[in-house]
Coordinates of C-alpha atoms in Angstrom, one line a residue:
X12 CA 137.8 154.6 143.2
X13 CA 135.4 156.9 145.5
X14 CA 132.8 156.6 142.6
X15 CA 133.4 152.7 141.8
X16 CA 132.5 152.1 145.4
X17 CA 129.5 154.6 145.4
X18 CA 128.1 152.8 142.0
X19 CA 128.4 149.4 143.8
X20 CA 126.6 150.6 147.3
X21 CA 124.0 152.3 145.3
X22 CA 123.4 148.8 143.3
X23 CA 123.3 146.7 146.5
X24 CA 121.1 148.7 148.1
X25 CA 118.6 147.7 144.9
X26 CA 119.2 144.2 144.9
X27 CA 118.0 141.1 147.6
X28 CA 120.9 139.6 146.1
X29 CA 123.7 139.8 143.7
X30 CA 124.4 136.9 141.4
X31 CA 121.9 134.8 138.9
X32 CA 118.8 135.4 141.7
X33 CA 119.8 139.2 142.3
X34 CA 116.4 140.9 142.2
X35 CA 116.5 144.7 141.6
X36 CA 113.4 146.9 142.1
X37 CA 112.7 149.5 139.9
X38 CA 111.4 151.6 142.6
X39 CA 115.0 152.0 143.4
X40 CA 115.9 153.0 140.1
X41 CA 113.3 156.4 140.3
X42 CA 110.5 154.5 138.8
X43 CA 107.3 156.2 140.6
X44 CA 104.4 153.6 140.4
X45 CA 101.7 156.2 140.0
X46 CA 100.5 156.1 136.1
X47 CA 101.6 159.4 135.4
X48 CA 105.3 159.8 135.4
X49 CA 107.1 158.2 132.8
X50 CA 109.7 155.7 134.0
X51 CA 111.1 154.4 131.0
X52 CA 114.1 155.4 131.5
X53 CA 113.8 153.7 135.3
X54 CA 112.9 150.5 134.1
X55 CA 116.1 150.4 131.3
X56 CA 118.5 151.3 134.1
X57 CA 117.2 148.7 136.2
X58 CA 116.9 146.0 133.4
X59 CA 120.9 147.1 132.6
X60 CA 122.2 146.9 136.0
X61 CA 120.6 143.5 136.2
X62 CA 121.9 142.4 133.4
X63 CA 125.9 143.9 134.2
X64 CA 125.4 142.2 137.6
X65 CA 125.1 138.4 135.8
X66 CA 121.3 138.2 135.7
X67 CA 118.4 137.9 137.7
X68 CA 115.0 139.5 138.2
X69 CA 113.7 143.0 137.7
X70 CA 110.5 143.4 139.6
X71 CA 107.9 145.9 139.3
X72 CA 105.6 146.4 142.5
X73 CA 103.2 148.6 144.2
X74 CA 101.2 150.4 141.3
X75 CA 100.8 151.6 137.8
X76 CA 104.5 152.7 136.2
X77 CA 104.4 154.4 133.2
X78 CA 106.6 153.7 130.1
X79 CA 107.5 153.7 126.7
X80 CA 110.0 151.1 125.1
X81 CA 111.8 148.8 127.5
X82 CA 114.5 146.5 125.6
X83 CA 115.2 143.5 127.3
X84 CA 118.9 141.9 128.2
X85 CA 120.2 138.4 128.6
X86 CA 119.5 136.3 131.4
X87 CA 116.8 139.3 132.6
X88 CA 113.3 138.1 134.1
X89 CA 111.0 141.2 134.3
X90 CA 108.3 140.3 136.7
X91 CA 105.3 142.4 137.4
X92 CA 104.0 141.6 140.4
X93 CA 100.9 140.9 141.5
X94 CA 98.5 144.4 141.6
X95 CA 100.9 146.1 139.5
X96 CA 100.5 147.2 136.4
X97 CA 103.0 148.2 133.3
X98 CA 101.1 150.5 131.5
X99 CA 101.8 151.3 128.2
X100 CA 102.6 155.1 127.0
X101 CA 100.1 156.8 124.5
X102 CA 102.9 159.1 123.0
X103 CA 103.8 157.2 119.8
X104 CA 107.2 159.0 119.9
X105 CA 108.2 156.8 123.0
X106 CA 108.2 154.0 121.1
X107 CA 111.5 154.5 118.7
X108 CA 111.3 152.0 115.5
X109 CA 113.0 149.3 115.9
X110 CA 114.2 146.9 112.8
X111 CA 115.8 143.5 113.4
X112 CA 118.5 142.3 111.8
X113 CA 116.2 139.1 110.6
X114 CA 114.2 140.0 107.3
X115 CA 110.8 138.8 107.4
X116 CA 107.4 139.9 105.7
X117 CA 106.7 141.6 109.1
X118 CA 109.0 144.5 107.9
X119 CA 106.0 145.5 106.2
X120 CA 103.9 145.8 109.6
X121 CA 104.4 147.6 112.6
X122 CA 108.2 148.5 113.7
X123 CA 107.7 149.4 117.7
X124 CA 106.6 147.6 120.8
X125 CA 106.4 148.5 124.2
X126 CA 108.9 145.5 125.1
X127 CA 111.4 144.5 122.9
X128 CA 114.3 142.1 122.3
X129 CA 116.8 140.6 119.7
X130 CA 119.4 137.6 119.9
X131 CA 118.7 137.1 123.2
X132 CA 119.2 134.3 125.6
X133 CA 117.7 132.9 128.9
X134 CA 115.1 136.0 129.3
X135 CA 111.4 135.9 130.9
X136 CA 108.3 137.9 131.5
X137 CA 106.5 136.6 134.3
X138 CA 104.3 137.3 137.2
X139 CA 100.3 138.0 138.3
X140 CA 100.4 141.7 137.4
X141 CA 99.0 143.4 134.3
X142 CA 100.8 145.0 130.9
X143 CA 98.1 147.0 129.6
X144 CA 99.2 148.1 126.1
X145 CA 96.3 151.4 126.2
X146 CA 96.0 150.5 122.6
X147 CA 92.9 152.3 122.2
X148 CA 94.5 155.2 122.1
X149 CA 96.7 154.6 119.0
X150 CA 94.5 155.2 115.8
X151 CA 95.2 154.6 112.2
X152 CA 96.5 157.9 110.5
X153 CA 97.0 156.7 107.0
X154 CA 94.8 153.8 105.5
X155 CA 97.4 153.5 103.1
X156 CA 100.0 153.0 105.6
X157 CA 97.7 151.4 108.3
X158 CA 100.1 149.0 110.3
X159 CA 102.6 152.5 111.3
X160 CA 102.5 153.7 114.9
X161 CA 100.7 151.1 116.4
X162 CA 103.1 149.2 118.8
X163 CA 102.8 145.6 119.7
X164 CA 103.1 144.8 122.8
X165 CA 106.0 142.5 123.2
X166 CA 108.1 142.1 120.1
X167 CA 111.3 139.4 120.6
X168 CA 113.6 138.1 117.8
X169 CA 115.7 135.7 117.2
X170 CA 115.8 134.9 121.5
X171 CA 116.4 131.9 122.9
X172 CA 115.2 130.0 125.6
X173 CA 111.9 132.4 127.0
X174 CA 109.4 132.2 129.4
X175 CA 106.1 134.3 129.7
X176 CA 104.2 132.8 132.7
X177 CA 101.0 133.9 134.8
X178 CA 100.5 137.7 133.8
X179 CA 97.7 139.3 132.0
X180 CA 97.8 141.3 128.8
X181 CA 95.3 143.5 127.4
X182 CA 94.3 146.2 124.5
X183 CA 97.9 145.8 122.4
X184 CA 97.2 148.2 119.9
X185 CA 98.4 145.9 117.2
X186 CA 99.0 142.3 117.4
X187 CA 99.4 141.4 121.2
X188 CA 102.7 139.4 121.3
X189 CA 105.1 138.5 118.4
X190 CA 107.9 136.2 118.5
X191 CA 110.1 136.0 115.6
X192 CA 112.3 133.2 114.8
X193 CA 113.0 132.3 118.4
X194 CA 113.5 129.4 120.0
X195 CA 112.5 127.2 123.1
X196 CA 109.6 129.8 123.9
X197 CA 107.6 128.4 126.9
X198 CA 103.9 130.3 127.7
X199 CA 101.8 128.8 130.7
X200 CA 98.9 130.7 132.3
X201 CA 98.9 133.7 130.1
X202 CA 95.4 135.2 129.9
X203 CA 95.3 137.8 126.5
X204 CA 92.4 140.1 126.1
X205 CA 93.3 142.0 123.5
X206 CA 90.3 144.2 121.8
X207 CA 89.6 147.8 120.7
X208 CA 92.0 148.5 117.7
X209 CA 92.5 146.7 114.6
X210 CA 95.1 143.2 114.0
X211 CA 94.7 142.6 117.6
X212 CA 96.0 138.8 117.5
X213 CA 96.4 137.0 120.9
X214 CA 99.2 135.9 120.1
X215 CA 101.9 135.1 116.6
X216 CA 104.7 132.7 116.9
X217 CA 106.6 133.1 113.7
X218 CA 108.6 130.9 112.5
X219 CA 110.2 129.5 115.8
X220 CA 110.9 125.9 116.9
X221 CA 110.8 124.1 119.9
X222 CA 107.9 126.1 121.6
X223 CA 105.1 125.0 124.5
X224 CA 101.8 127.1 125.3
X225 CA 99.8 125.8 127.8
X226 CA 97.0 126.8 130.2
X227 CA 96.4 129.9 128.9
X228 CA 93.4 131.8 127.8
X229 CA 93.0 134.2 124.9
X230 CA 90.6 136.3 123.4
X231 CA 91.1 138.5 120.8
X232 CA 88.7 140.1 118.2
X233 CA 91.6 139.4 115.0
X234 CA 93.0 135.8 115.1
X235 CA 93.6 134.3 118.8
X236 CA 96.4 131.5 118.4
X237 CA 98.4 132.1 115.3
X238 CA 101.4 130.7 113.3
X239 CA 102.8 132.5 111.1
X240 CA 105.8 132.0 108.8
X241 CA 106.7 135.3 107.7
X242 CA 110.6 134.3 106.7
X243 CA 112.1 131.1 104.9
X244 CA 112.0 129.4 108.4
X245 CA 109.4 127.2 109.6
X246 CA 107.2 127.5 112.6
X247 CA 108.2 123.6 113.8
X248 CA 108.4 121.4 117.3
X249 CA 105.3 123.5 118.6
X250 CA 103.3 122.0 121.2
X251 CA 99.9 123.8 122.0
X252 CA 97.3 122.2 124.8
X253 CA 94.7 122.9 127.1
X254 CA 94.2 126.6 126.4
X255 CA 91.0 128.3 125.8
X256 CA 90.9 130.2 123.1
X257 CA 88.0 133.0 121.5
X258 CA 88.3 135.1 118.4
X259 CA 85.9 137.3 116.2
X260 CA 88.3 135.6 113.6
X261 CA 90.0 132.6 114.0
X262 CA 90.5 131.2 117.8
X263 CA 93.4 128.4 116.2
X264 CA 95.2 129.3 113.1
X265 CA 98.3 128.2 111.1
X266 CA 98.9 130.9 108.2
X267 CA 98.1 133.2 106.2
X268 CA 102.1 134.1 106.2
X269 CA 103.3 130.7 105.2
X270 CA 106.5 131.2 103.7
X271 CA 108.2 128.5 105.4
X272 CA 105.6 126.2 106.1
X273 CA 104.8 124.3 110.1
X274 CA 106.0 121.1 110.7
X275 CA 106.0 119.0 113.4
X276 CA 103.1 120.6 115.3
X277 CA 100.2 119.4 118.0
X278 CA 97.3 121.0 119.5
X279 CA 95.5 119.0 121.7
X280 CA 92.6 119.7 124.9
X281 CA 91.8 122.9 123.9
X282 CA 88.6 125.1 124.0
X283 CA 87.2 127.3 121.3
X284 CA 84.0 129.9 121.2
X285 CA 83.5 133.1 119.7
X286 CA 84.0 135.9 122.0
X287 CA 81.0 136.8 124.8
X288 CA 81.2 140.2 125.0
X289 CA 82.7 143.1 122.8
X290 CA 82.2 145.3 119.8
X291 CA 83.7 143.5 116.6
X292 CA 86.1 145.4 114.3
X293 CA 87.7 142.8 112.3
X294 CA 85.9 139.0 111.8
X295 CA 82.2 138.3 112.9
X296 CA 80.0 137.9 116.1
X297 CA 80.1 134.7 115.6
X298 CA 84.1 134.0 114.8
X299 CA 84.9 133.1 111.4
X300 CA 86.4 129.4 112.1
X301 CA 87.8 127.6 114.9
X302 CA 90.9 125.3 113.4
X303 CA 91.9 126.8 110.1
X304 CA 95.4 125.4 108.7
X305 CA 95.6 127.8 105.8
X306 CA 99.0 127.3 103.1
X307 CA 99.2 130.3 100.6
X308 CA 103.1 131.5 100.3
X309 CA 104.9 128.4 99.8
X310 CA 106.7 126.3 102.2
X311 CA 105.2 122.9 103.7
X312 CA 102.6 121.7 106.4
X313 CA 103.5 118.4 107.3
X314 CA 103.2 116.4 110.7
X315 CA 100.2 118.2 112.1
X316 CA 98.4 116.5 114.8
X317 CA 94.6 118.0 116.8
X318 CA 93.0 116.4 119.2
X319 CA 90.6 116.9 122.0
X320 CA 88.5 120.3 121.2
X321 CA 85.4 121.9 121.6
X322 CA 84.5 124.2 119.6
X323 CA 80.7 126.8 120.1
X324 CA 79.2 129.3 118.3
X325 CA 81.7 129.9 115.3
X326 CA 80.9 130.6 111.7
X327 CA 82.9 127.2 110.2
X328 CA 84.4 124.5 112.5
X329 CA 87.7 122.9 110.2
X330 CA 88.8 124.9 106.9
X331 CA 92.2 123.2 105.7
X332 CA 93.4 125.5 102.5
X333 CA 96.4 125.3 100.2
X334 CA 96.6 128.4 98.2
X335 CA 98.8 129.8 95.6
X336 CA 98.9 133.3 96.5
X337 CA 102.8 133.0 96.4
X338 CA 103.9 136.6 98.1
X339 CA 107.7 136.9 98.4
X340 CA 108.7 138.0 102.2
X341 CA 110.9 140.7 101.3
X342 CA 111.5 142.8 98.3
X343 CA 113.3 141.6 95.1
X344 CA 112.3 137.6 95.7
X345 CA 111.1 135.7 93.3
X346 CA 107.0 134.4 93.8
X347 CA 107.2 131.6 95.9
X348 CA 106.3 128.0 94.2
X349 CA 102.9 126.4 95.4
X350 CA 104.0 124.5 98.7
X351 CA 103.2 121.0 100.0
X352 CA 100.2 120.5 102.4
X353 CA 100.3 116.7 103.9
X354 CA 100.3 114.6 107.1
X355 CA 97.7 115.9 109.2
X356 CA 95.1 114.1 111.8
X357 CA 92.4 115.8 113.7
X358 CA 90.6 114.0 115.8
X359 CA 88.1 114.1 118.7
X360 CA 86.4 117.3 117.9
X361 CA 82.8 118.3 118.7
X362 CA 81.3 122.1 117.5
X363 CA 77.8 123.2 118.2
X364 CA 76.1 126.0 116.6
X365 CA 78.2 126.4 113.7
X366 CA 77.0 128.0 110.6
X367 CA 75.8 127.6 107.4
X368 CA 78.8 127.5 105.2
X369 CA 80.1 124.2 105.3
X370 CA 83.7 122.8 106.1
X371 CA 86.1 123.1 103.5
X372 CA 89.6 120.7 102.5
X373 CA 90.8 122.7 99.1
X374 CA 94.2 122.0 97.4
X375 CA 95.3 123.3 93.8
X376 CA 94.4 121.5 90.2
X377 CA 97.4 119.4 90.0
X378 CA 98.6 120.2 94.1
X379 CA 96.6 118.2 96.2
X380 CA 96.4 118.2 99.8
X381 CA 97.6 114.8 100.9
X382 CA 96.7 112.5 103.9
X383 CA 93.9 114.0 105.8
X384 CA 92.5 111.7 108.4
X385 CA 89.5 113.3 110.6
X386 CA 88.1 110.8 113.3
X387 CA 85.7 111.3 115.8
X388 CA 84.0 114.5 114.7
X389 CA 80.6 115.8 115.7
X390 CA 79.9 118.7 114.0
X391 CA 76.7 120.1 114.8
X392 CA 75.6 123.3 112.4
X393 CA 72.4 126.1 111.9
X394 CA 71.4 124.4 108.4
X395 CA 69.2 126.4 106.1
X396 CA 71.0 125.4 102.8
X397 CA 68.6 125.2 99.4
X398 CA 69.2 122.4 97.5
X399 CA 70.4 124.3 94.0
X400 CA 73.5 125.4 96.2
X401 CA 74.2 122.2 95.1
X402 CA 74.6 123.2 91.7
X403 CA 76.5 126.4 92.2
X404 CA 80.4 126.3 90.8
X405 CA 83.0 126.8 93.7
X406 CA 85.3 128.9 92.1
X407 CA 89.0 128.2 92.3
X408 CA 90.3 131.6 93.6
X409 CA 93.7 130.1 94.1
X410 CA 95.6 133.9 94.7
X411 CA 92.5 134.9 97.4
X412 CA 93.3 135.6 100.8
X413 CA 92.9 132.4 102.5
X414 CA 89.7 132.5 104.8
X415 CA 87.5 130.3 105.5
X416 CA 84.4 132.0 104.3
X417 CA 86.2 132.5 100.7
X418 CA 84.1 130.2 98.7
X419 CA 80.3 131.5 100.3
X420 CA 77.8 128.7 101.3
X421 CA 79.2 125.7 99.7
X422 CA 77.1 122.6 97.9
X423 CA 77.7 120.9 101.2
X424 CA 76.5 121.3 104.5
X425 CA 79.3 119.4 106.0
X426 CA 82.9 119.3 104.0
X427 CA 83.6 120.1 100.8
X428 CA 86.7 118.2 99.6
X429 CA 88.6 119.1 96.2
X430 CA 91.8 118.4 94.9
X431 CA 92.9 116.0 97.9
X432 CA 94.6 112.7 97.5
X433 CA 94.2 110.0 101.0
X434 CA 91.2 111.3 102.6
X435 CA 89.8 109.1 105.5
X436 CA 87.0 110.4 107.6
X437 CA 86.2 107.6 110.7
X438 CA 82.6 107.9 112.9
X439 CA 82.1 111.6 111.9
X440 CA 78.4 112.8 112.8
X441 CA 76.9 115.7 110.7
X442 CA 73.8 117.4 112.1
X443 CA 71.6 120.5 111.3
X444 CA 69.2 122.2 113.5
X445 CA 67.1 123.0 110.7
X446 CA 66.5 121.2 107.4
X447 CA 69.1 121.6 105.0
X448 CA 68.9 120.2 101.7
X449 CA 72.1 120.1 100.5
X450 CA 75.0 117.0 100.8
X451 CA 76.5 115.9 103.5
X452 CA 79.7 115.5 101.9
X453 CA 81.1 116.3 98.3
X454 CA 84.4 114.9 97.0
X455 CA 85.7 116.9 93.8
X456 CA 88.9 115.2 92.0
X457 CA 89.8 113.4 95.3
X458 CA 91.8 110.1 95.2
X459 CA 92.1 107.4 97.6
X460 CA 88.9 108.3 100.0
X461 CA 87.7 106.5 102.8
X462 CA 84.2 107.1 104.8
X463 CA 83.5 104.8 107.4
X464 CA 80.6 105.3 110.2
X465 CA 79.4 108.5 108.3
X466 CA 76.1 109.9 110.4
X467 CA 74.6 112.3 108.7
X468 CA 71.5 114.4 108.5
X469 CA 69.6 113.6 105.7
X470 CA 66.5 115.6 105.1
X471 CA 63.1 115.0 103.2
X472 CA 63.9 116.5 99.5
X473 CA 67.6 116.6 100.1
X474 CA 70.1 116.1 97.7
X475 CA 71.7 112.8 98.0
X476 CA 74.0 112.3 100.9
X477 CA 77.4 111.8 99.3
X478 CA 78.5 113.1 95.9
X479 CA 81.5 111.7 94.3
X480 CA 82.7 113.7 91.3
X481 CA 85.5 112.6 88.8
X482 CA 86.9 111.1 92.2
X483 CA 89.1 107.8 92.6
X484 CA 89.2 104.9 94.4
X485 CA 86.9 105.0 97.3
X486 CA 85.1 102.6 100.1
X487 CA 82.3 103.6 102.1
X488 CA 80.7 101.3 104.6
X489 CA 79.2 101.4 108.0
X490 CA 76.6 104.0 106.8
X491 CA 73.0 103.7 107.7
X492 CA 70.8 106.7 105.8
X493 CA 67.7 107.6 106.7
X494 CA 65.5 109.3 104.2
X495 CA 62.7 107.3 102.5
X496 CA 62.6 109.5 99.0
X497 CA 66.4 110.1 99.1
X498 CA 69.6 108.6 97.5
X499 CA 72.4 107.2 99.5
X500 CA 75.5 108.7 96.6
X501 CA 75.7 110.8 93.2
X502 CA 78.2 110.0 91.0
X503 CA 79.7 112.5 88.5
X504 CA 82.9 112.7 86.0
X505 CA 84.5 110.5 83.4
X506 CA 87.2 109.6 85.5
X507 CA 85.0 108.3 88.8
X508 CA 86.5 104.6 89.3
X509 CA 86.8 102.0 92.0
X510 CA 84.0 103.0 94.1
X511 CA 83.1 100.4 96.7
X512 CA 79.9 100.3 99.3
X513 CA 80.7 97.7 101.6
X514 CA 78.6 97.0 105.0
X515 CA 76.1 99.7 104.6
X516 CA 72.7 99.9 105.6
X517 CA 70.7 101.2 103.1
X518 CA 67.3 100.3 103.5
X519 CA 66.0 103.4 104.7
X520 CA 67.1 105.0 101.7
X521 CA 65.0 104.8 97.8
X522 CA 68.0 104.2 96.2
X523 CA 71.9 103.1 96.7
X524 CA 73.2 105.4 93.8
X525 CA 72.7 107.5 91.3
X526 CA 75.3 108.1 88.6
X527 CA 75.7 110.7 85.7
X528 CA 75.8 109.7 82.3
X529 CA 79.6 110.0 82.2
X530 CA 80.1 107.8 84.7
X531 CA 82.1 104.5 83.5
X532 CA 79.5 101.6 84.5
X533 CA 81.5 99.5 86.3
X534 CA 82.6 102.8 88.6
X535 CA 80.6 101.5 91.7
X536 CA 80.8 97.9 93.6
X537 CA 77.4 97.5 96.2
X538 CA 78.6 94.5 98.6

């Protein structure tokens, strides 16, 4: 009884309260805030006597504690004040391997993190401190191995109802944050910088539903905002808007895990640019795209709505890819069947000093993409294109890794479009700082097209503006070219039909179209 009442005086003497809003210090647990001392052990004890006394708020304050591992508990907030700092260890052997119950194609990556949790409920991370993850110090021992003993920084899975709010997270030495098949995850006012090792993503919500991020900020030299589907659930119900977001890679990204597809997804008043100021180790200067919706292992990405983003200084603006790479997630599956890519609308976009490459919307022979709308896009990129890149075959590569540099410069300066069926593109502006000679737009097997308002650069000796090849059922109006020697559309494959111009302005072109000698006759109406 003596020691009953000694364990109760000791935890009342660490708490403001006791209950749901009991907050414990970990001071009063032997943490010693100094960076040196390791007070993993601290932390856990305070985190558990939290959690035995119904929940409530573990606080770190007053300096820099030191610590390896920390597993979270139910209805447990850890909060790291503001000026404190929880400063992850450099001794790989701190961070035990931990595998969750939930199979996914993560298995394969990295099994530790500096704060982790499974089938948990009502947990949070908050505060206006730092978790500095040190994760320059972990290097890659074994190239054939390379993912292994490099902790993430915060690892959760299968948790429910989480909030991360207002702290600041830096150098993970592997991706920054993963969540994994949790639900009702809220993020607000998280700033990520996360450079200096290799797969330093920003952050990965994997195949979770019913999940916010707003007002953050991330930078990260591997992919910025990322979700993933490493498991036969969807990422779905995720709301993403008004972060900013820079990336050596790719600031906002859906794939390249896509086993169970996105559905149900927005991202709306968000701002993208490549990074301002660090050494690159994966990716480019000049990040490699700025929305990329990428489909490779199965699954389906439907209901995907983007609206309202700036975008500066990346390589390609849009890439939209459904691959057949078909990876199984864990050992002894079958390869996945080519998914279903559909339902999306971007909208009110506008990049500046974008590169050469082009935008790309690729499907499969046979597995179109379906139901693209893009509306209100400027797009403003370096030009430089020759015209023969016109000529050049875009290989297929439908088992590549999806990125959206895959194809090289393509035969268009502004989208290339093959294997898509309901394509609409509404008072989109296309613009090169320097001549480029190639389309504006090429269509390759597409059905059901629509270009309306096109405004596009169009430049002495260029190729003609649009080419339609073996595509179906199209109306283009409101265009008004400008190029004296030029033609307005090429025309190319047996099966090019039901091609209307309707409301254009074409005298300040030579010519409305030109079509290839397999070209039915009848394929184009001029009203």
């Amino acid at each position: 009884m003596t020691r009953i009442i000694a364990v109760c005086l000791f935890i009342a003497a660490s708490v403001g309260v006791f209950g749901a809003d009991a907050v414990f210090d970990a001071r009063n647990f032997g943490a010693q805030p100094d960076g040196r001392a390791l007070c993993t052990a601290s932390i856990q004890e305070a985190i558990d006597a939290c959690a035995a006394a119904g929940g409530g708020t573990v606080v770190l304050a007053g300096g820099k504690f030191l610590s390896g591992t920390i597993h979270l508990r139910s209805h447990v907030t850890l909060e790291v004040a503001a000026g404190a700092t929880l400063l992850g260890s450099t001794n790989i052997s701190h961070y035990p391997d931990n595998i969750p119950a939930i199979r996914s194609y993560t298995d394969n990556y990295v099994k530790q993190s500096l704060i982790a949790g499974e089938n948990l409920e009502n947990i949070g991370l908050v505060g206006r401190g730092l978790i500095d993850g040190q994760g320059r110090s972990f290097k890659m021992k074994d190239r054939s191995r390379p993912y292994e003993n490099r902790p993430y920084l915060i690892r959760l899975v299968n948790c429910r109802d989480v909030l991360v709010e207002g702290l600041r997270l830096q150098h993970s030495a592997m991706w920054m944050q993963h969540y994994l098949a949790c639900e009702r995850v809220t993020m607000r006012g998280v700033h990520v910088w996360n450079f200096g090792n290799a797969n330093n993503d920003g952050l990965d919500l994997d195949g979770c539903k019913d999940c916010t991020v707003s007002q953050c900020v991330f930078e990260s030299d591997d992919d910025a905002i990322t979700l993933k589907s490493t498991l036969d659930r969807p990422s779905e119900s995720i709301t993403i808007s008004d972060c900013v977001a820079r990336s050596h890679c790719n600031a906002i990204k859906m794939g390249t895990e896509s086993n169970g597809g996105f559905k149900d997804i927005t991202i709306a008043n968000c701002v993208v640019t490549s990074p301002m100021c660090t050494n690159v180790t994966y990716g480019r200067g000049r990040g490699i795209s700025g929305i990329s919706l990428e489909l490779v292992d199965g699954g389906k990405l439907e209901r995907v709505a983007i609206a309202n983003i700036t975008i500066h200084g990346v390589t390609v603006p849009l890439f939209l890819r459904l691959g057949d790479r078909a990876r199984p997630f864990k050992e002894g599956m079958e390869p996945q069947p080519i998914g279903t890519f559909k339902d999306v609308v971007i909208q009110n976009i506008v990049a500046t000093d974008v590169g050469k490459i082009g935008c790309s919307i690729t499907g499969q022979p046979g597995h179109p993409i379906e139901n693209v709308s893009l509306s209100n896009i400027m797009l403003a990129f370096e030009g430089g294109g020759a015209r023969n890149l016109t000529t050049r075959e875009v290989p297929e590569l439908p088992k590549k890794y999806p990125e959206s540099t895959m194809f090289g410069d393509l035969p268009a300066y502004g989208f290339y479009c093959r294997h898509v069926k309901g394509l609409r593109f509404y008072n989109v502006q296309l613009k090169t700082s320097t001549a480029d000679l190639r389309h504006a737009l090429v269509c390759d097997d597409v059905e059901n097209l629509a270009v309306d308002g096109l405004d596009a650069a169009f430049w002495p000796g260029g190729a003609p503006m649009l080419n339609l090849v073996q595509t179906r059922g199209a109306i283009i109006r409101g265009c008004q070219p400008h190029a004296k020697d030029g033609t307005f559309l090429k025309l190319a494959g047996d099966a090019t039909r039901n091609i209307a111009l309707i409301a254009n302005d074409l005298s300040g072109v030579a010519s409305a179209a030109d079509a290839v000698a397999d070209v039915p006759k009848d394929a184009v109406v001029v009203k």
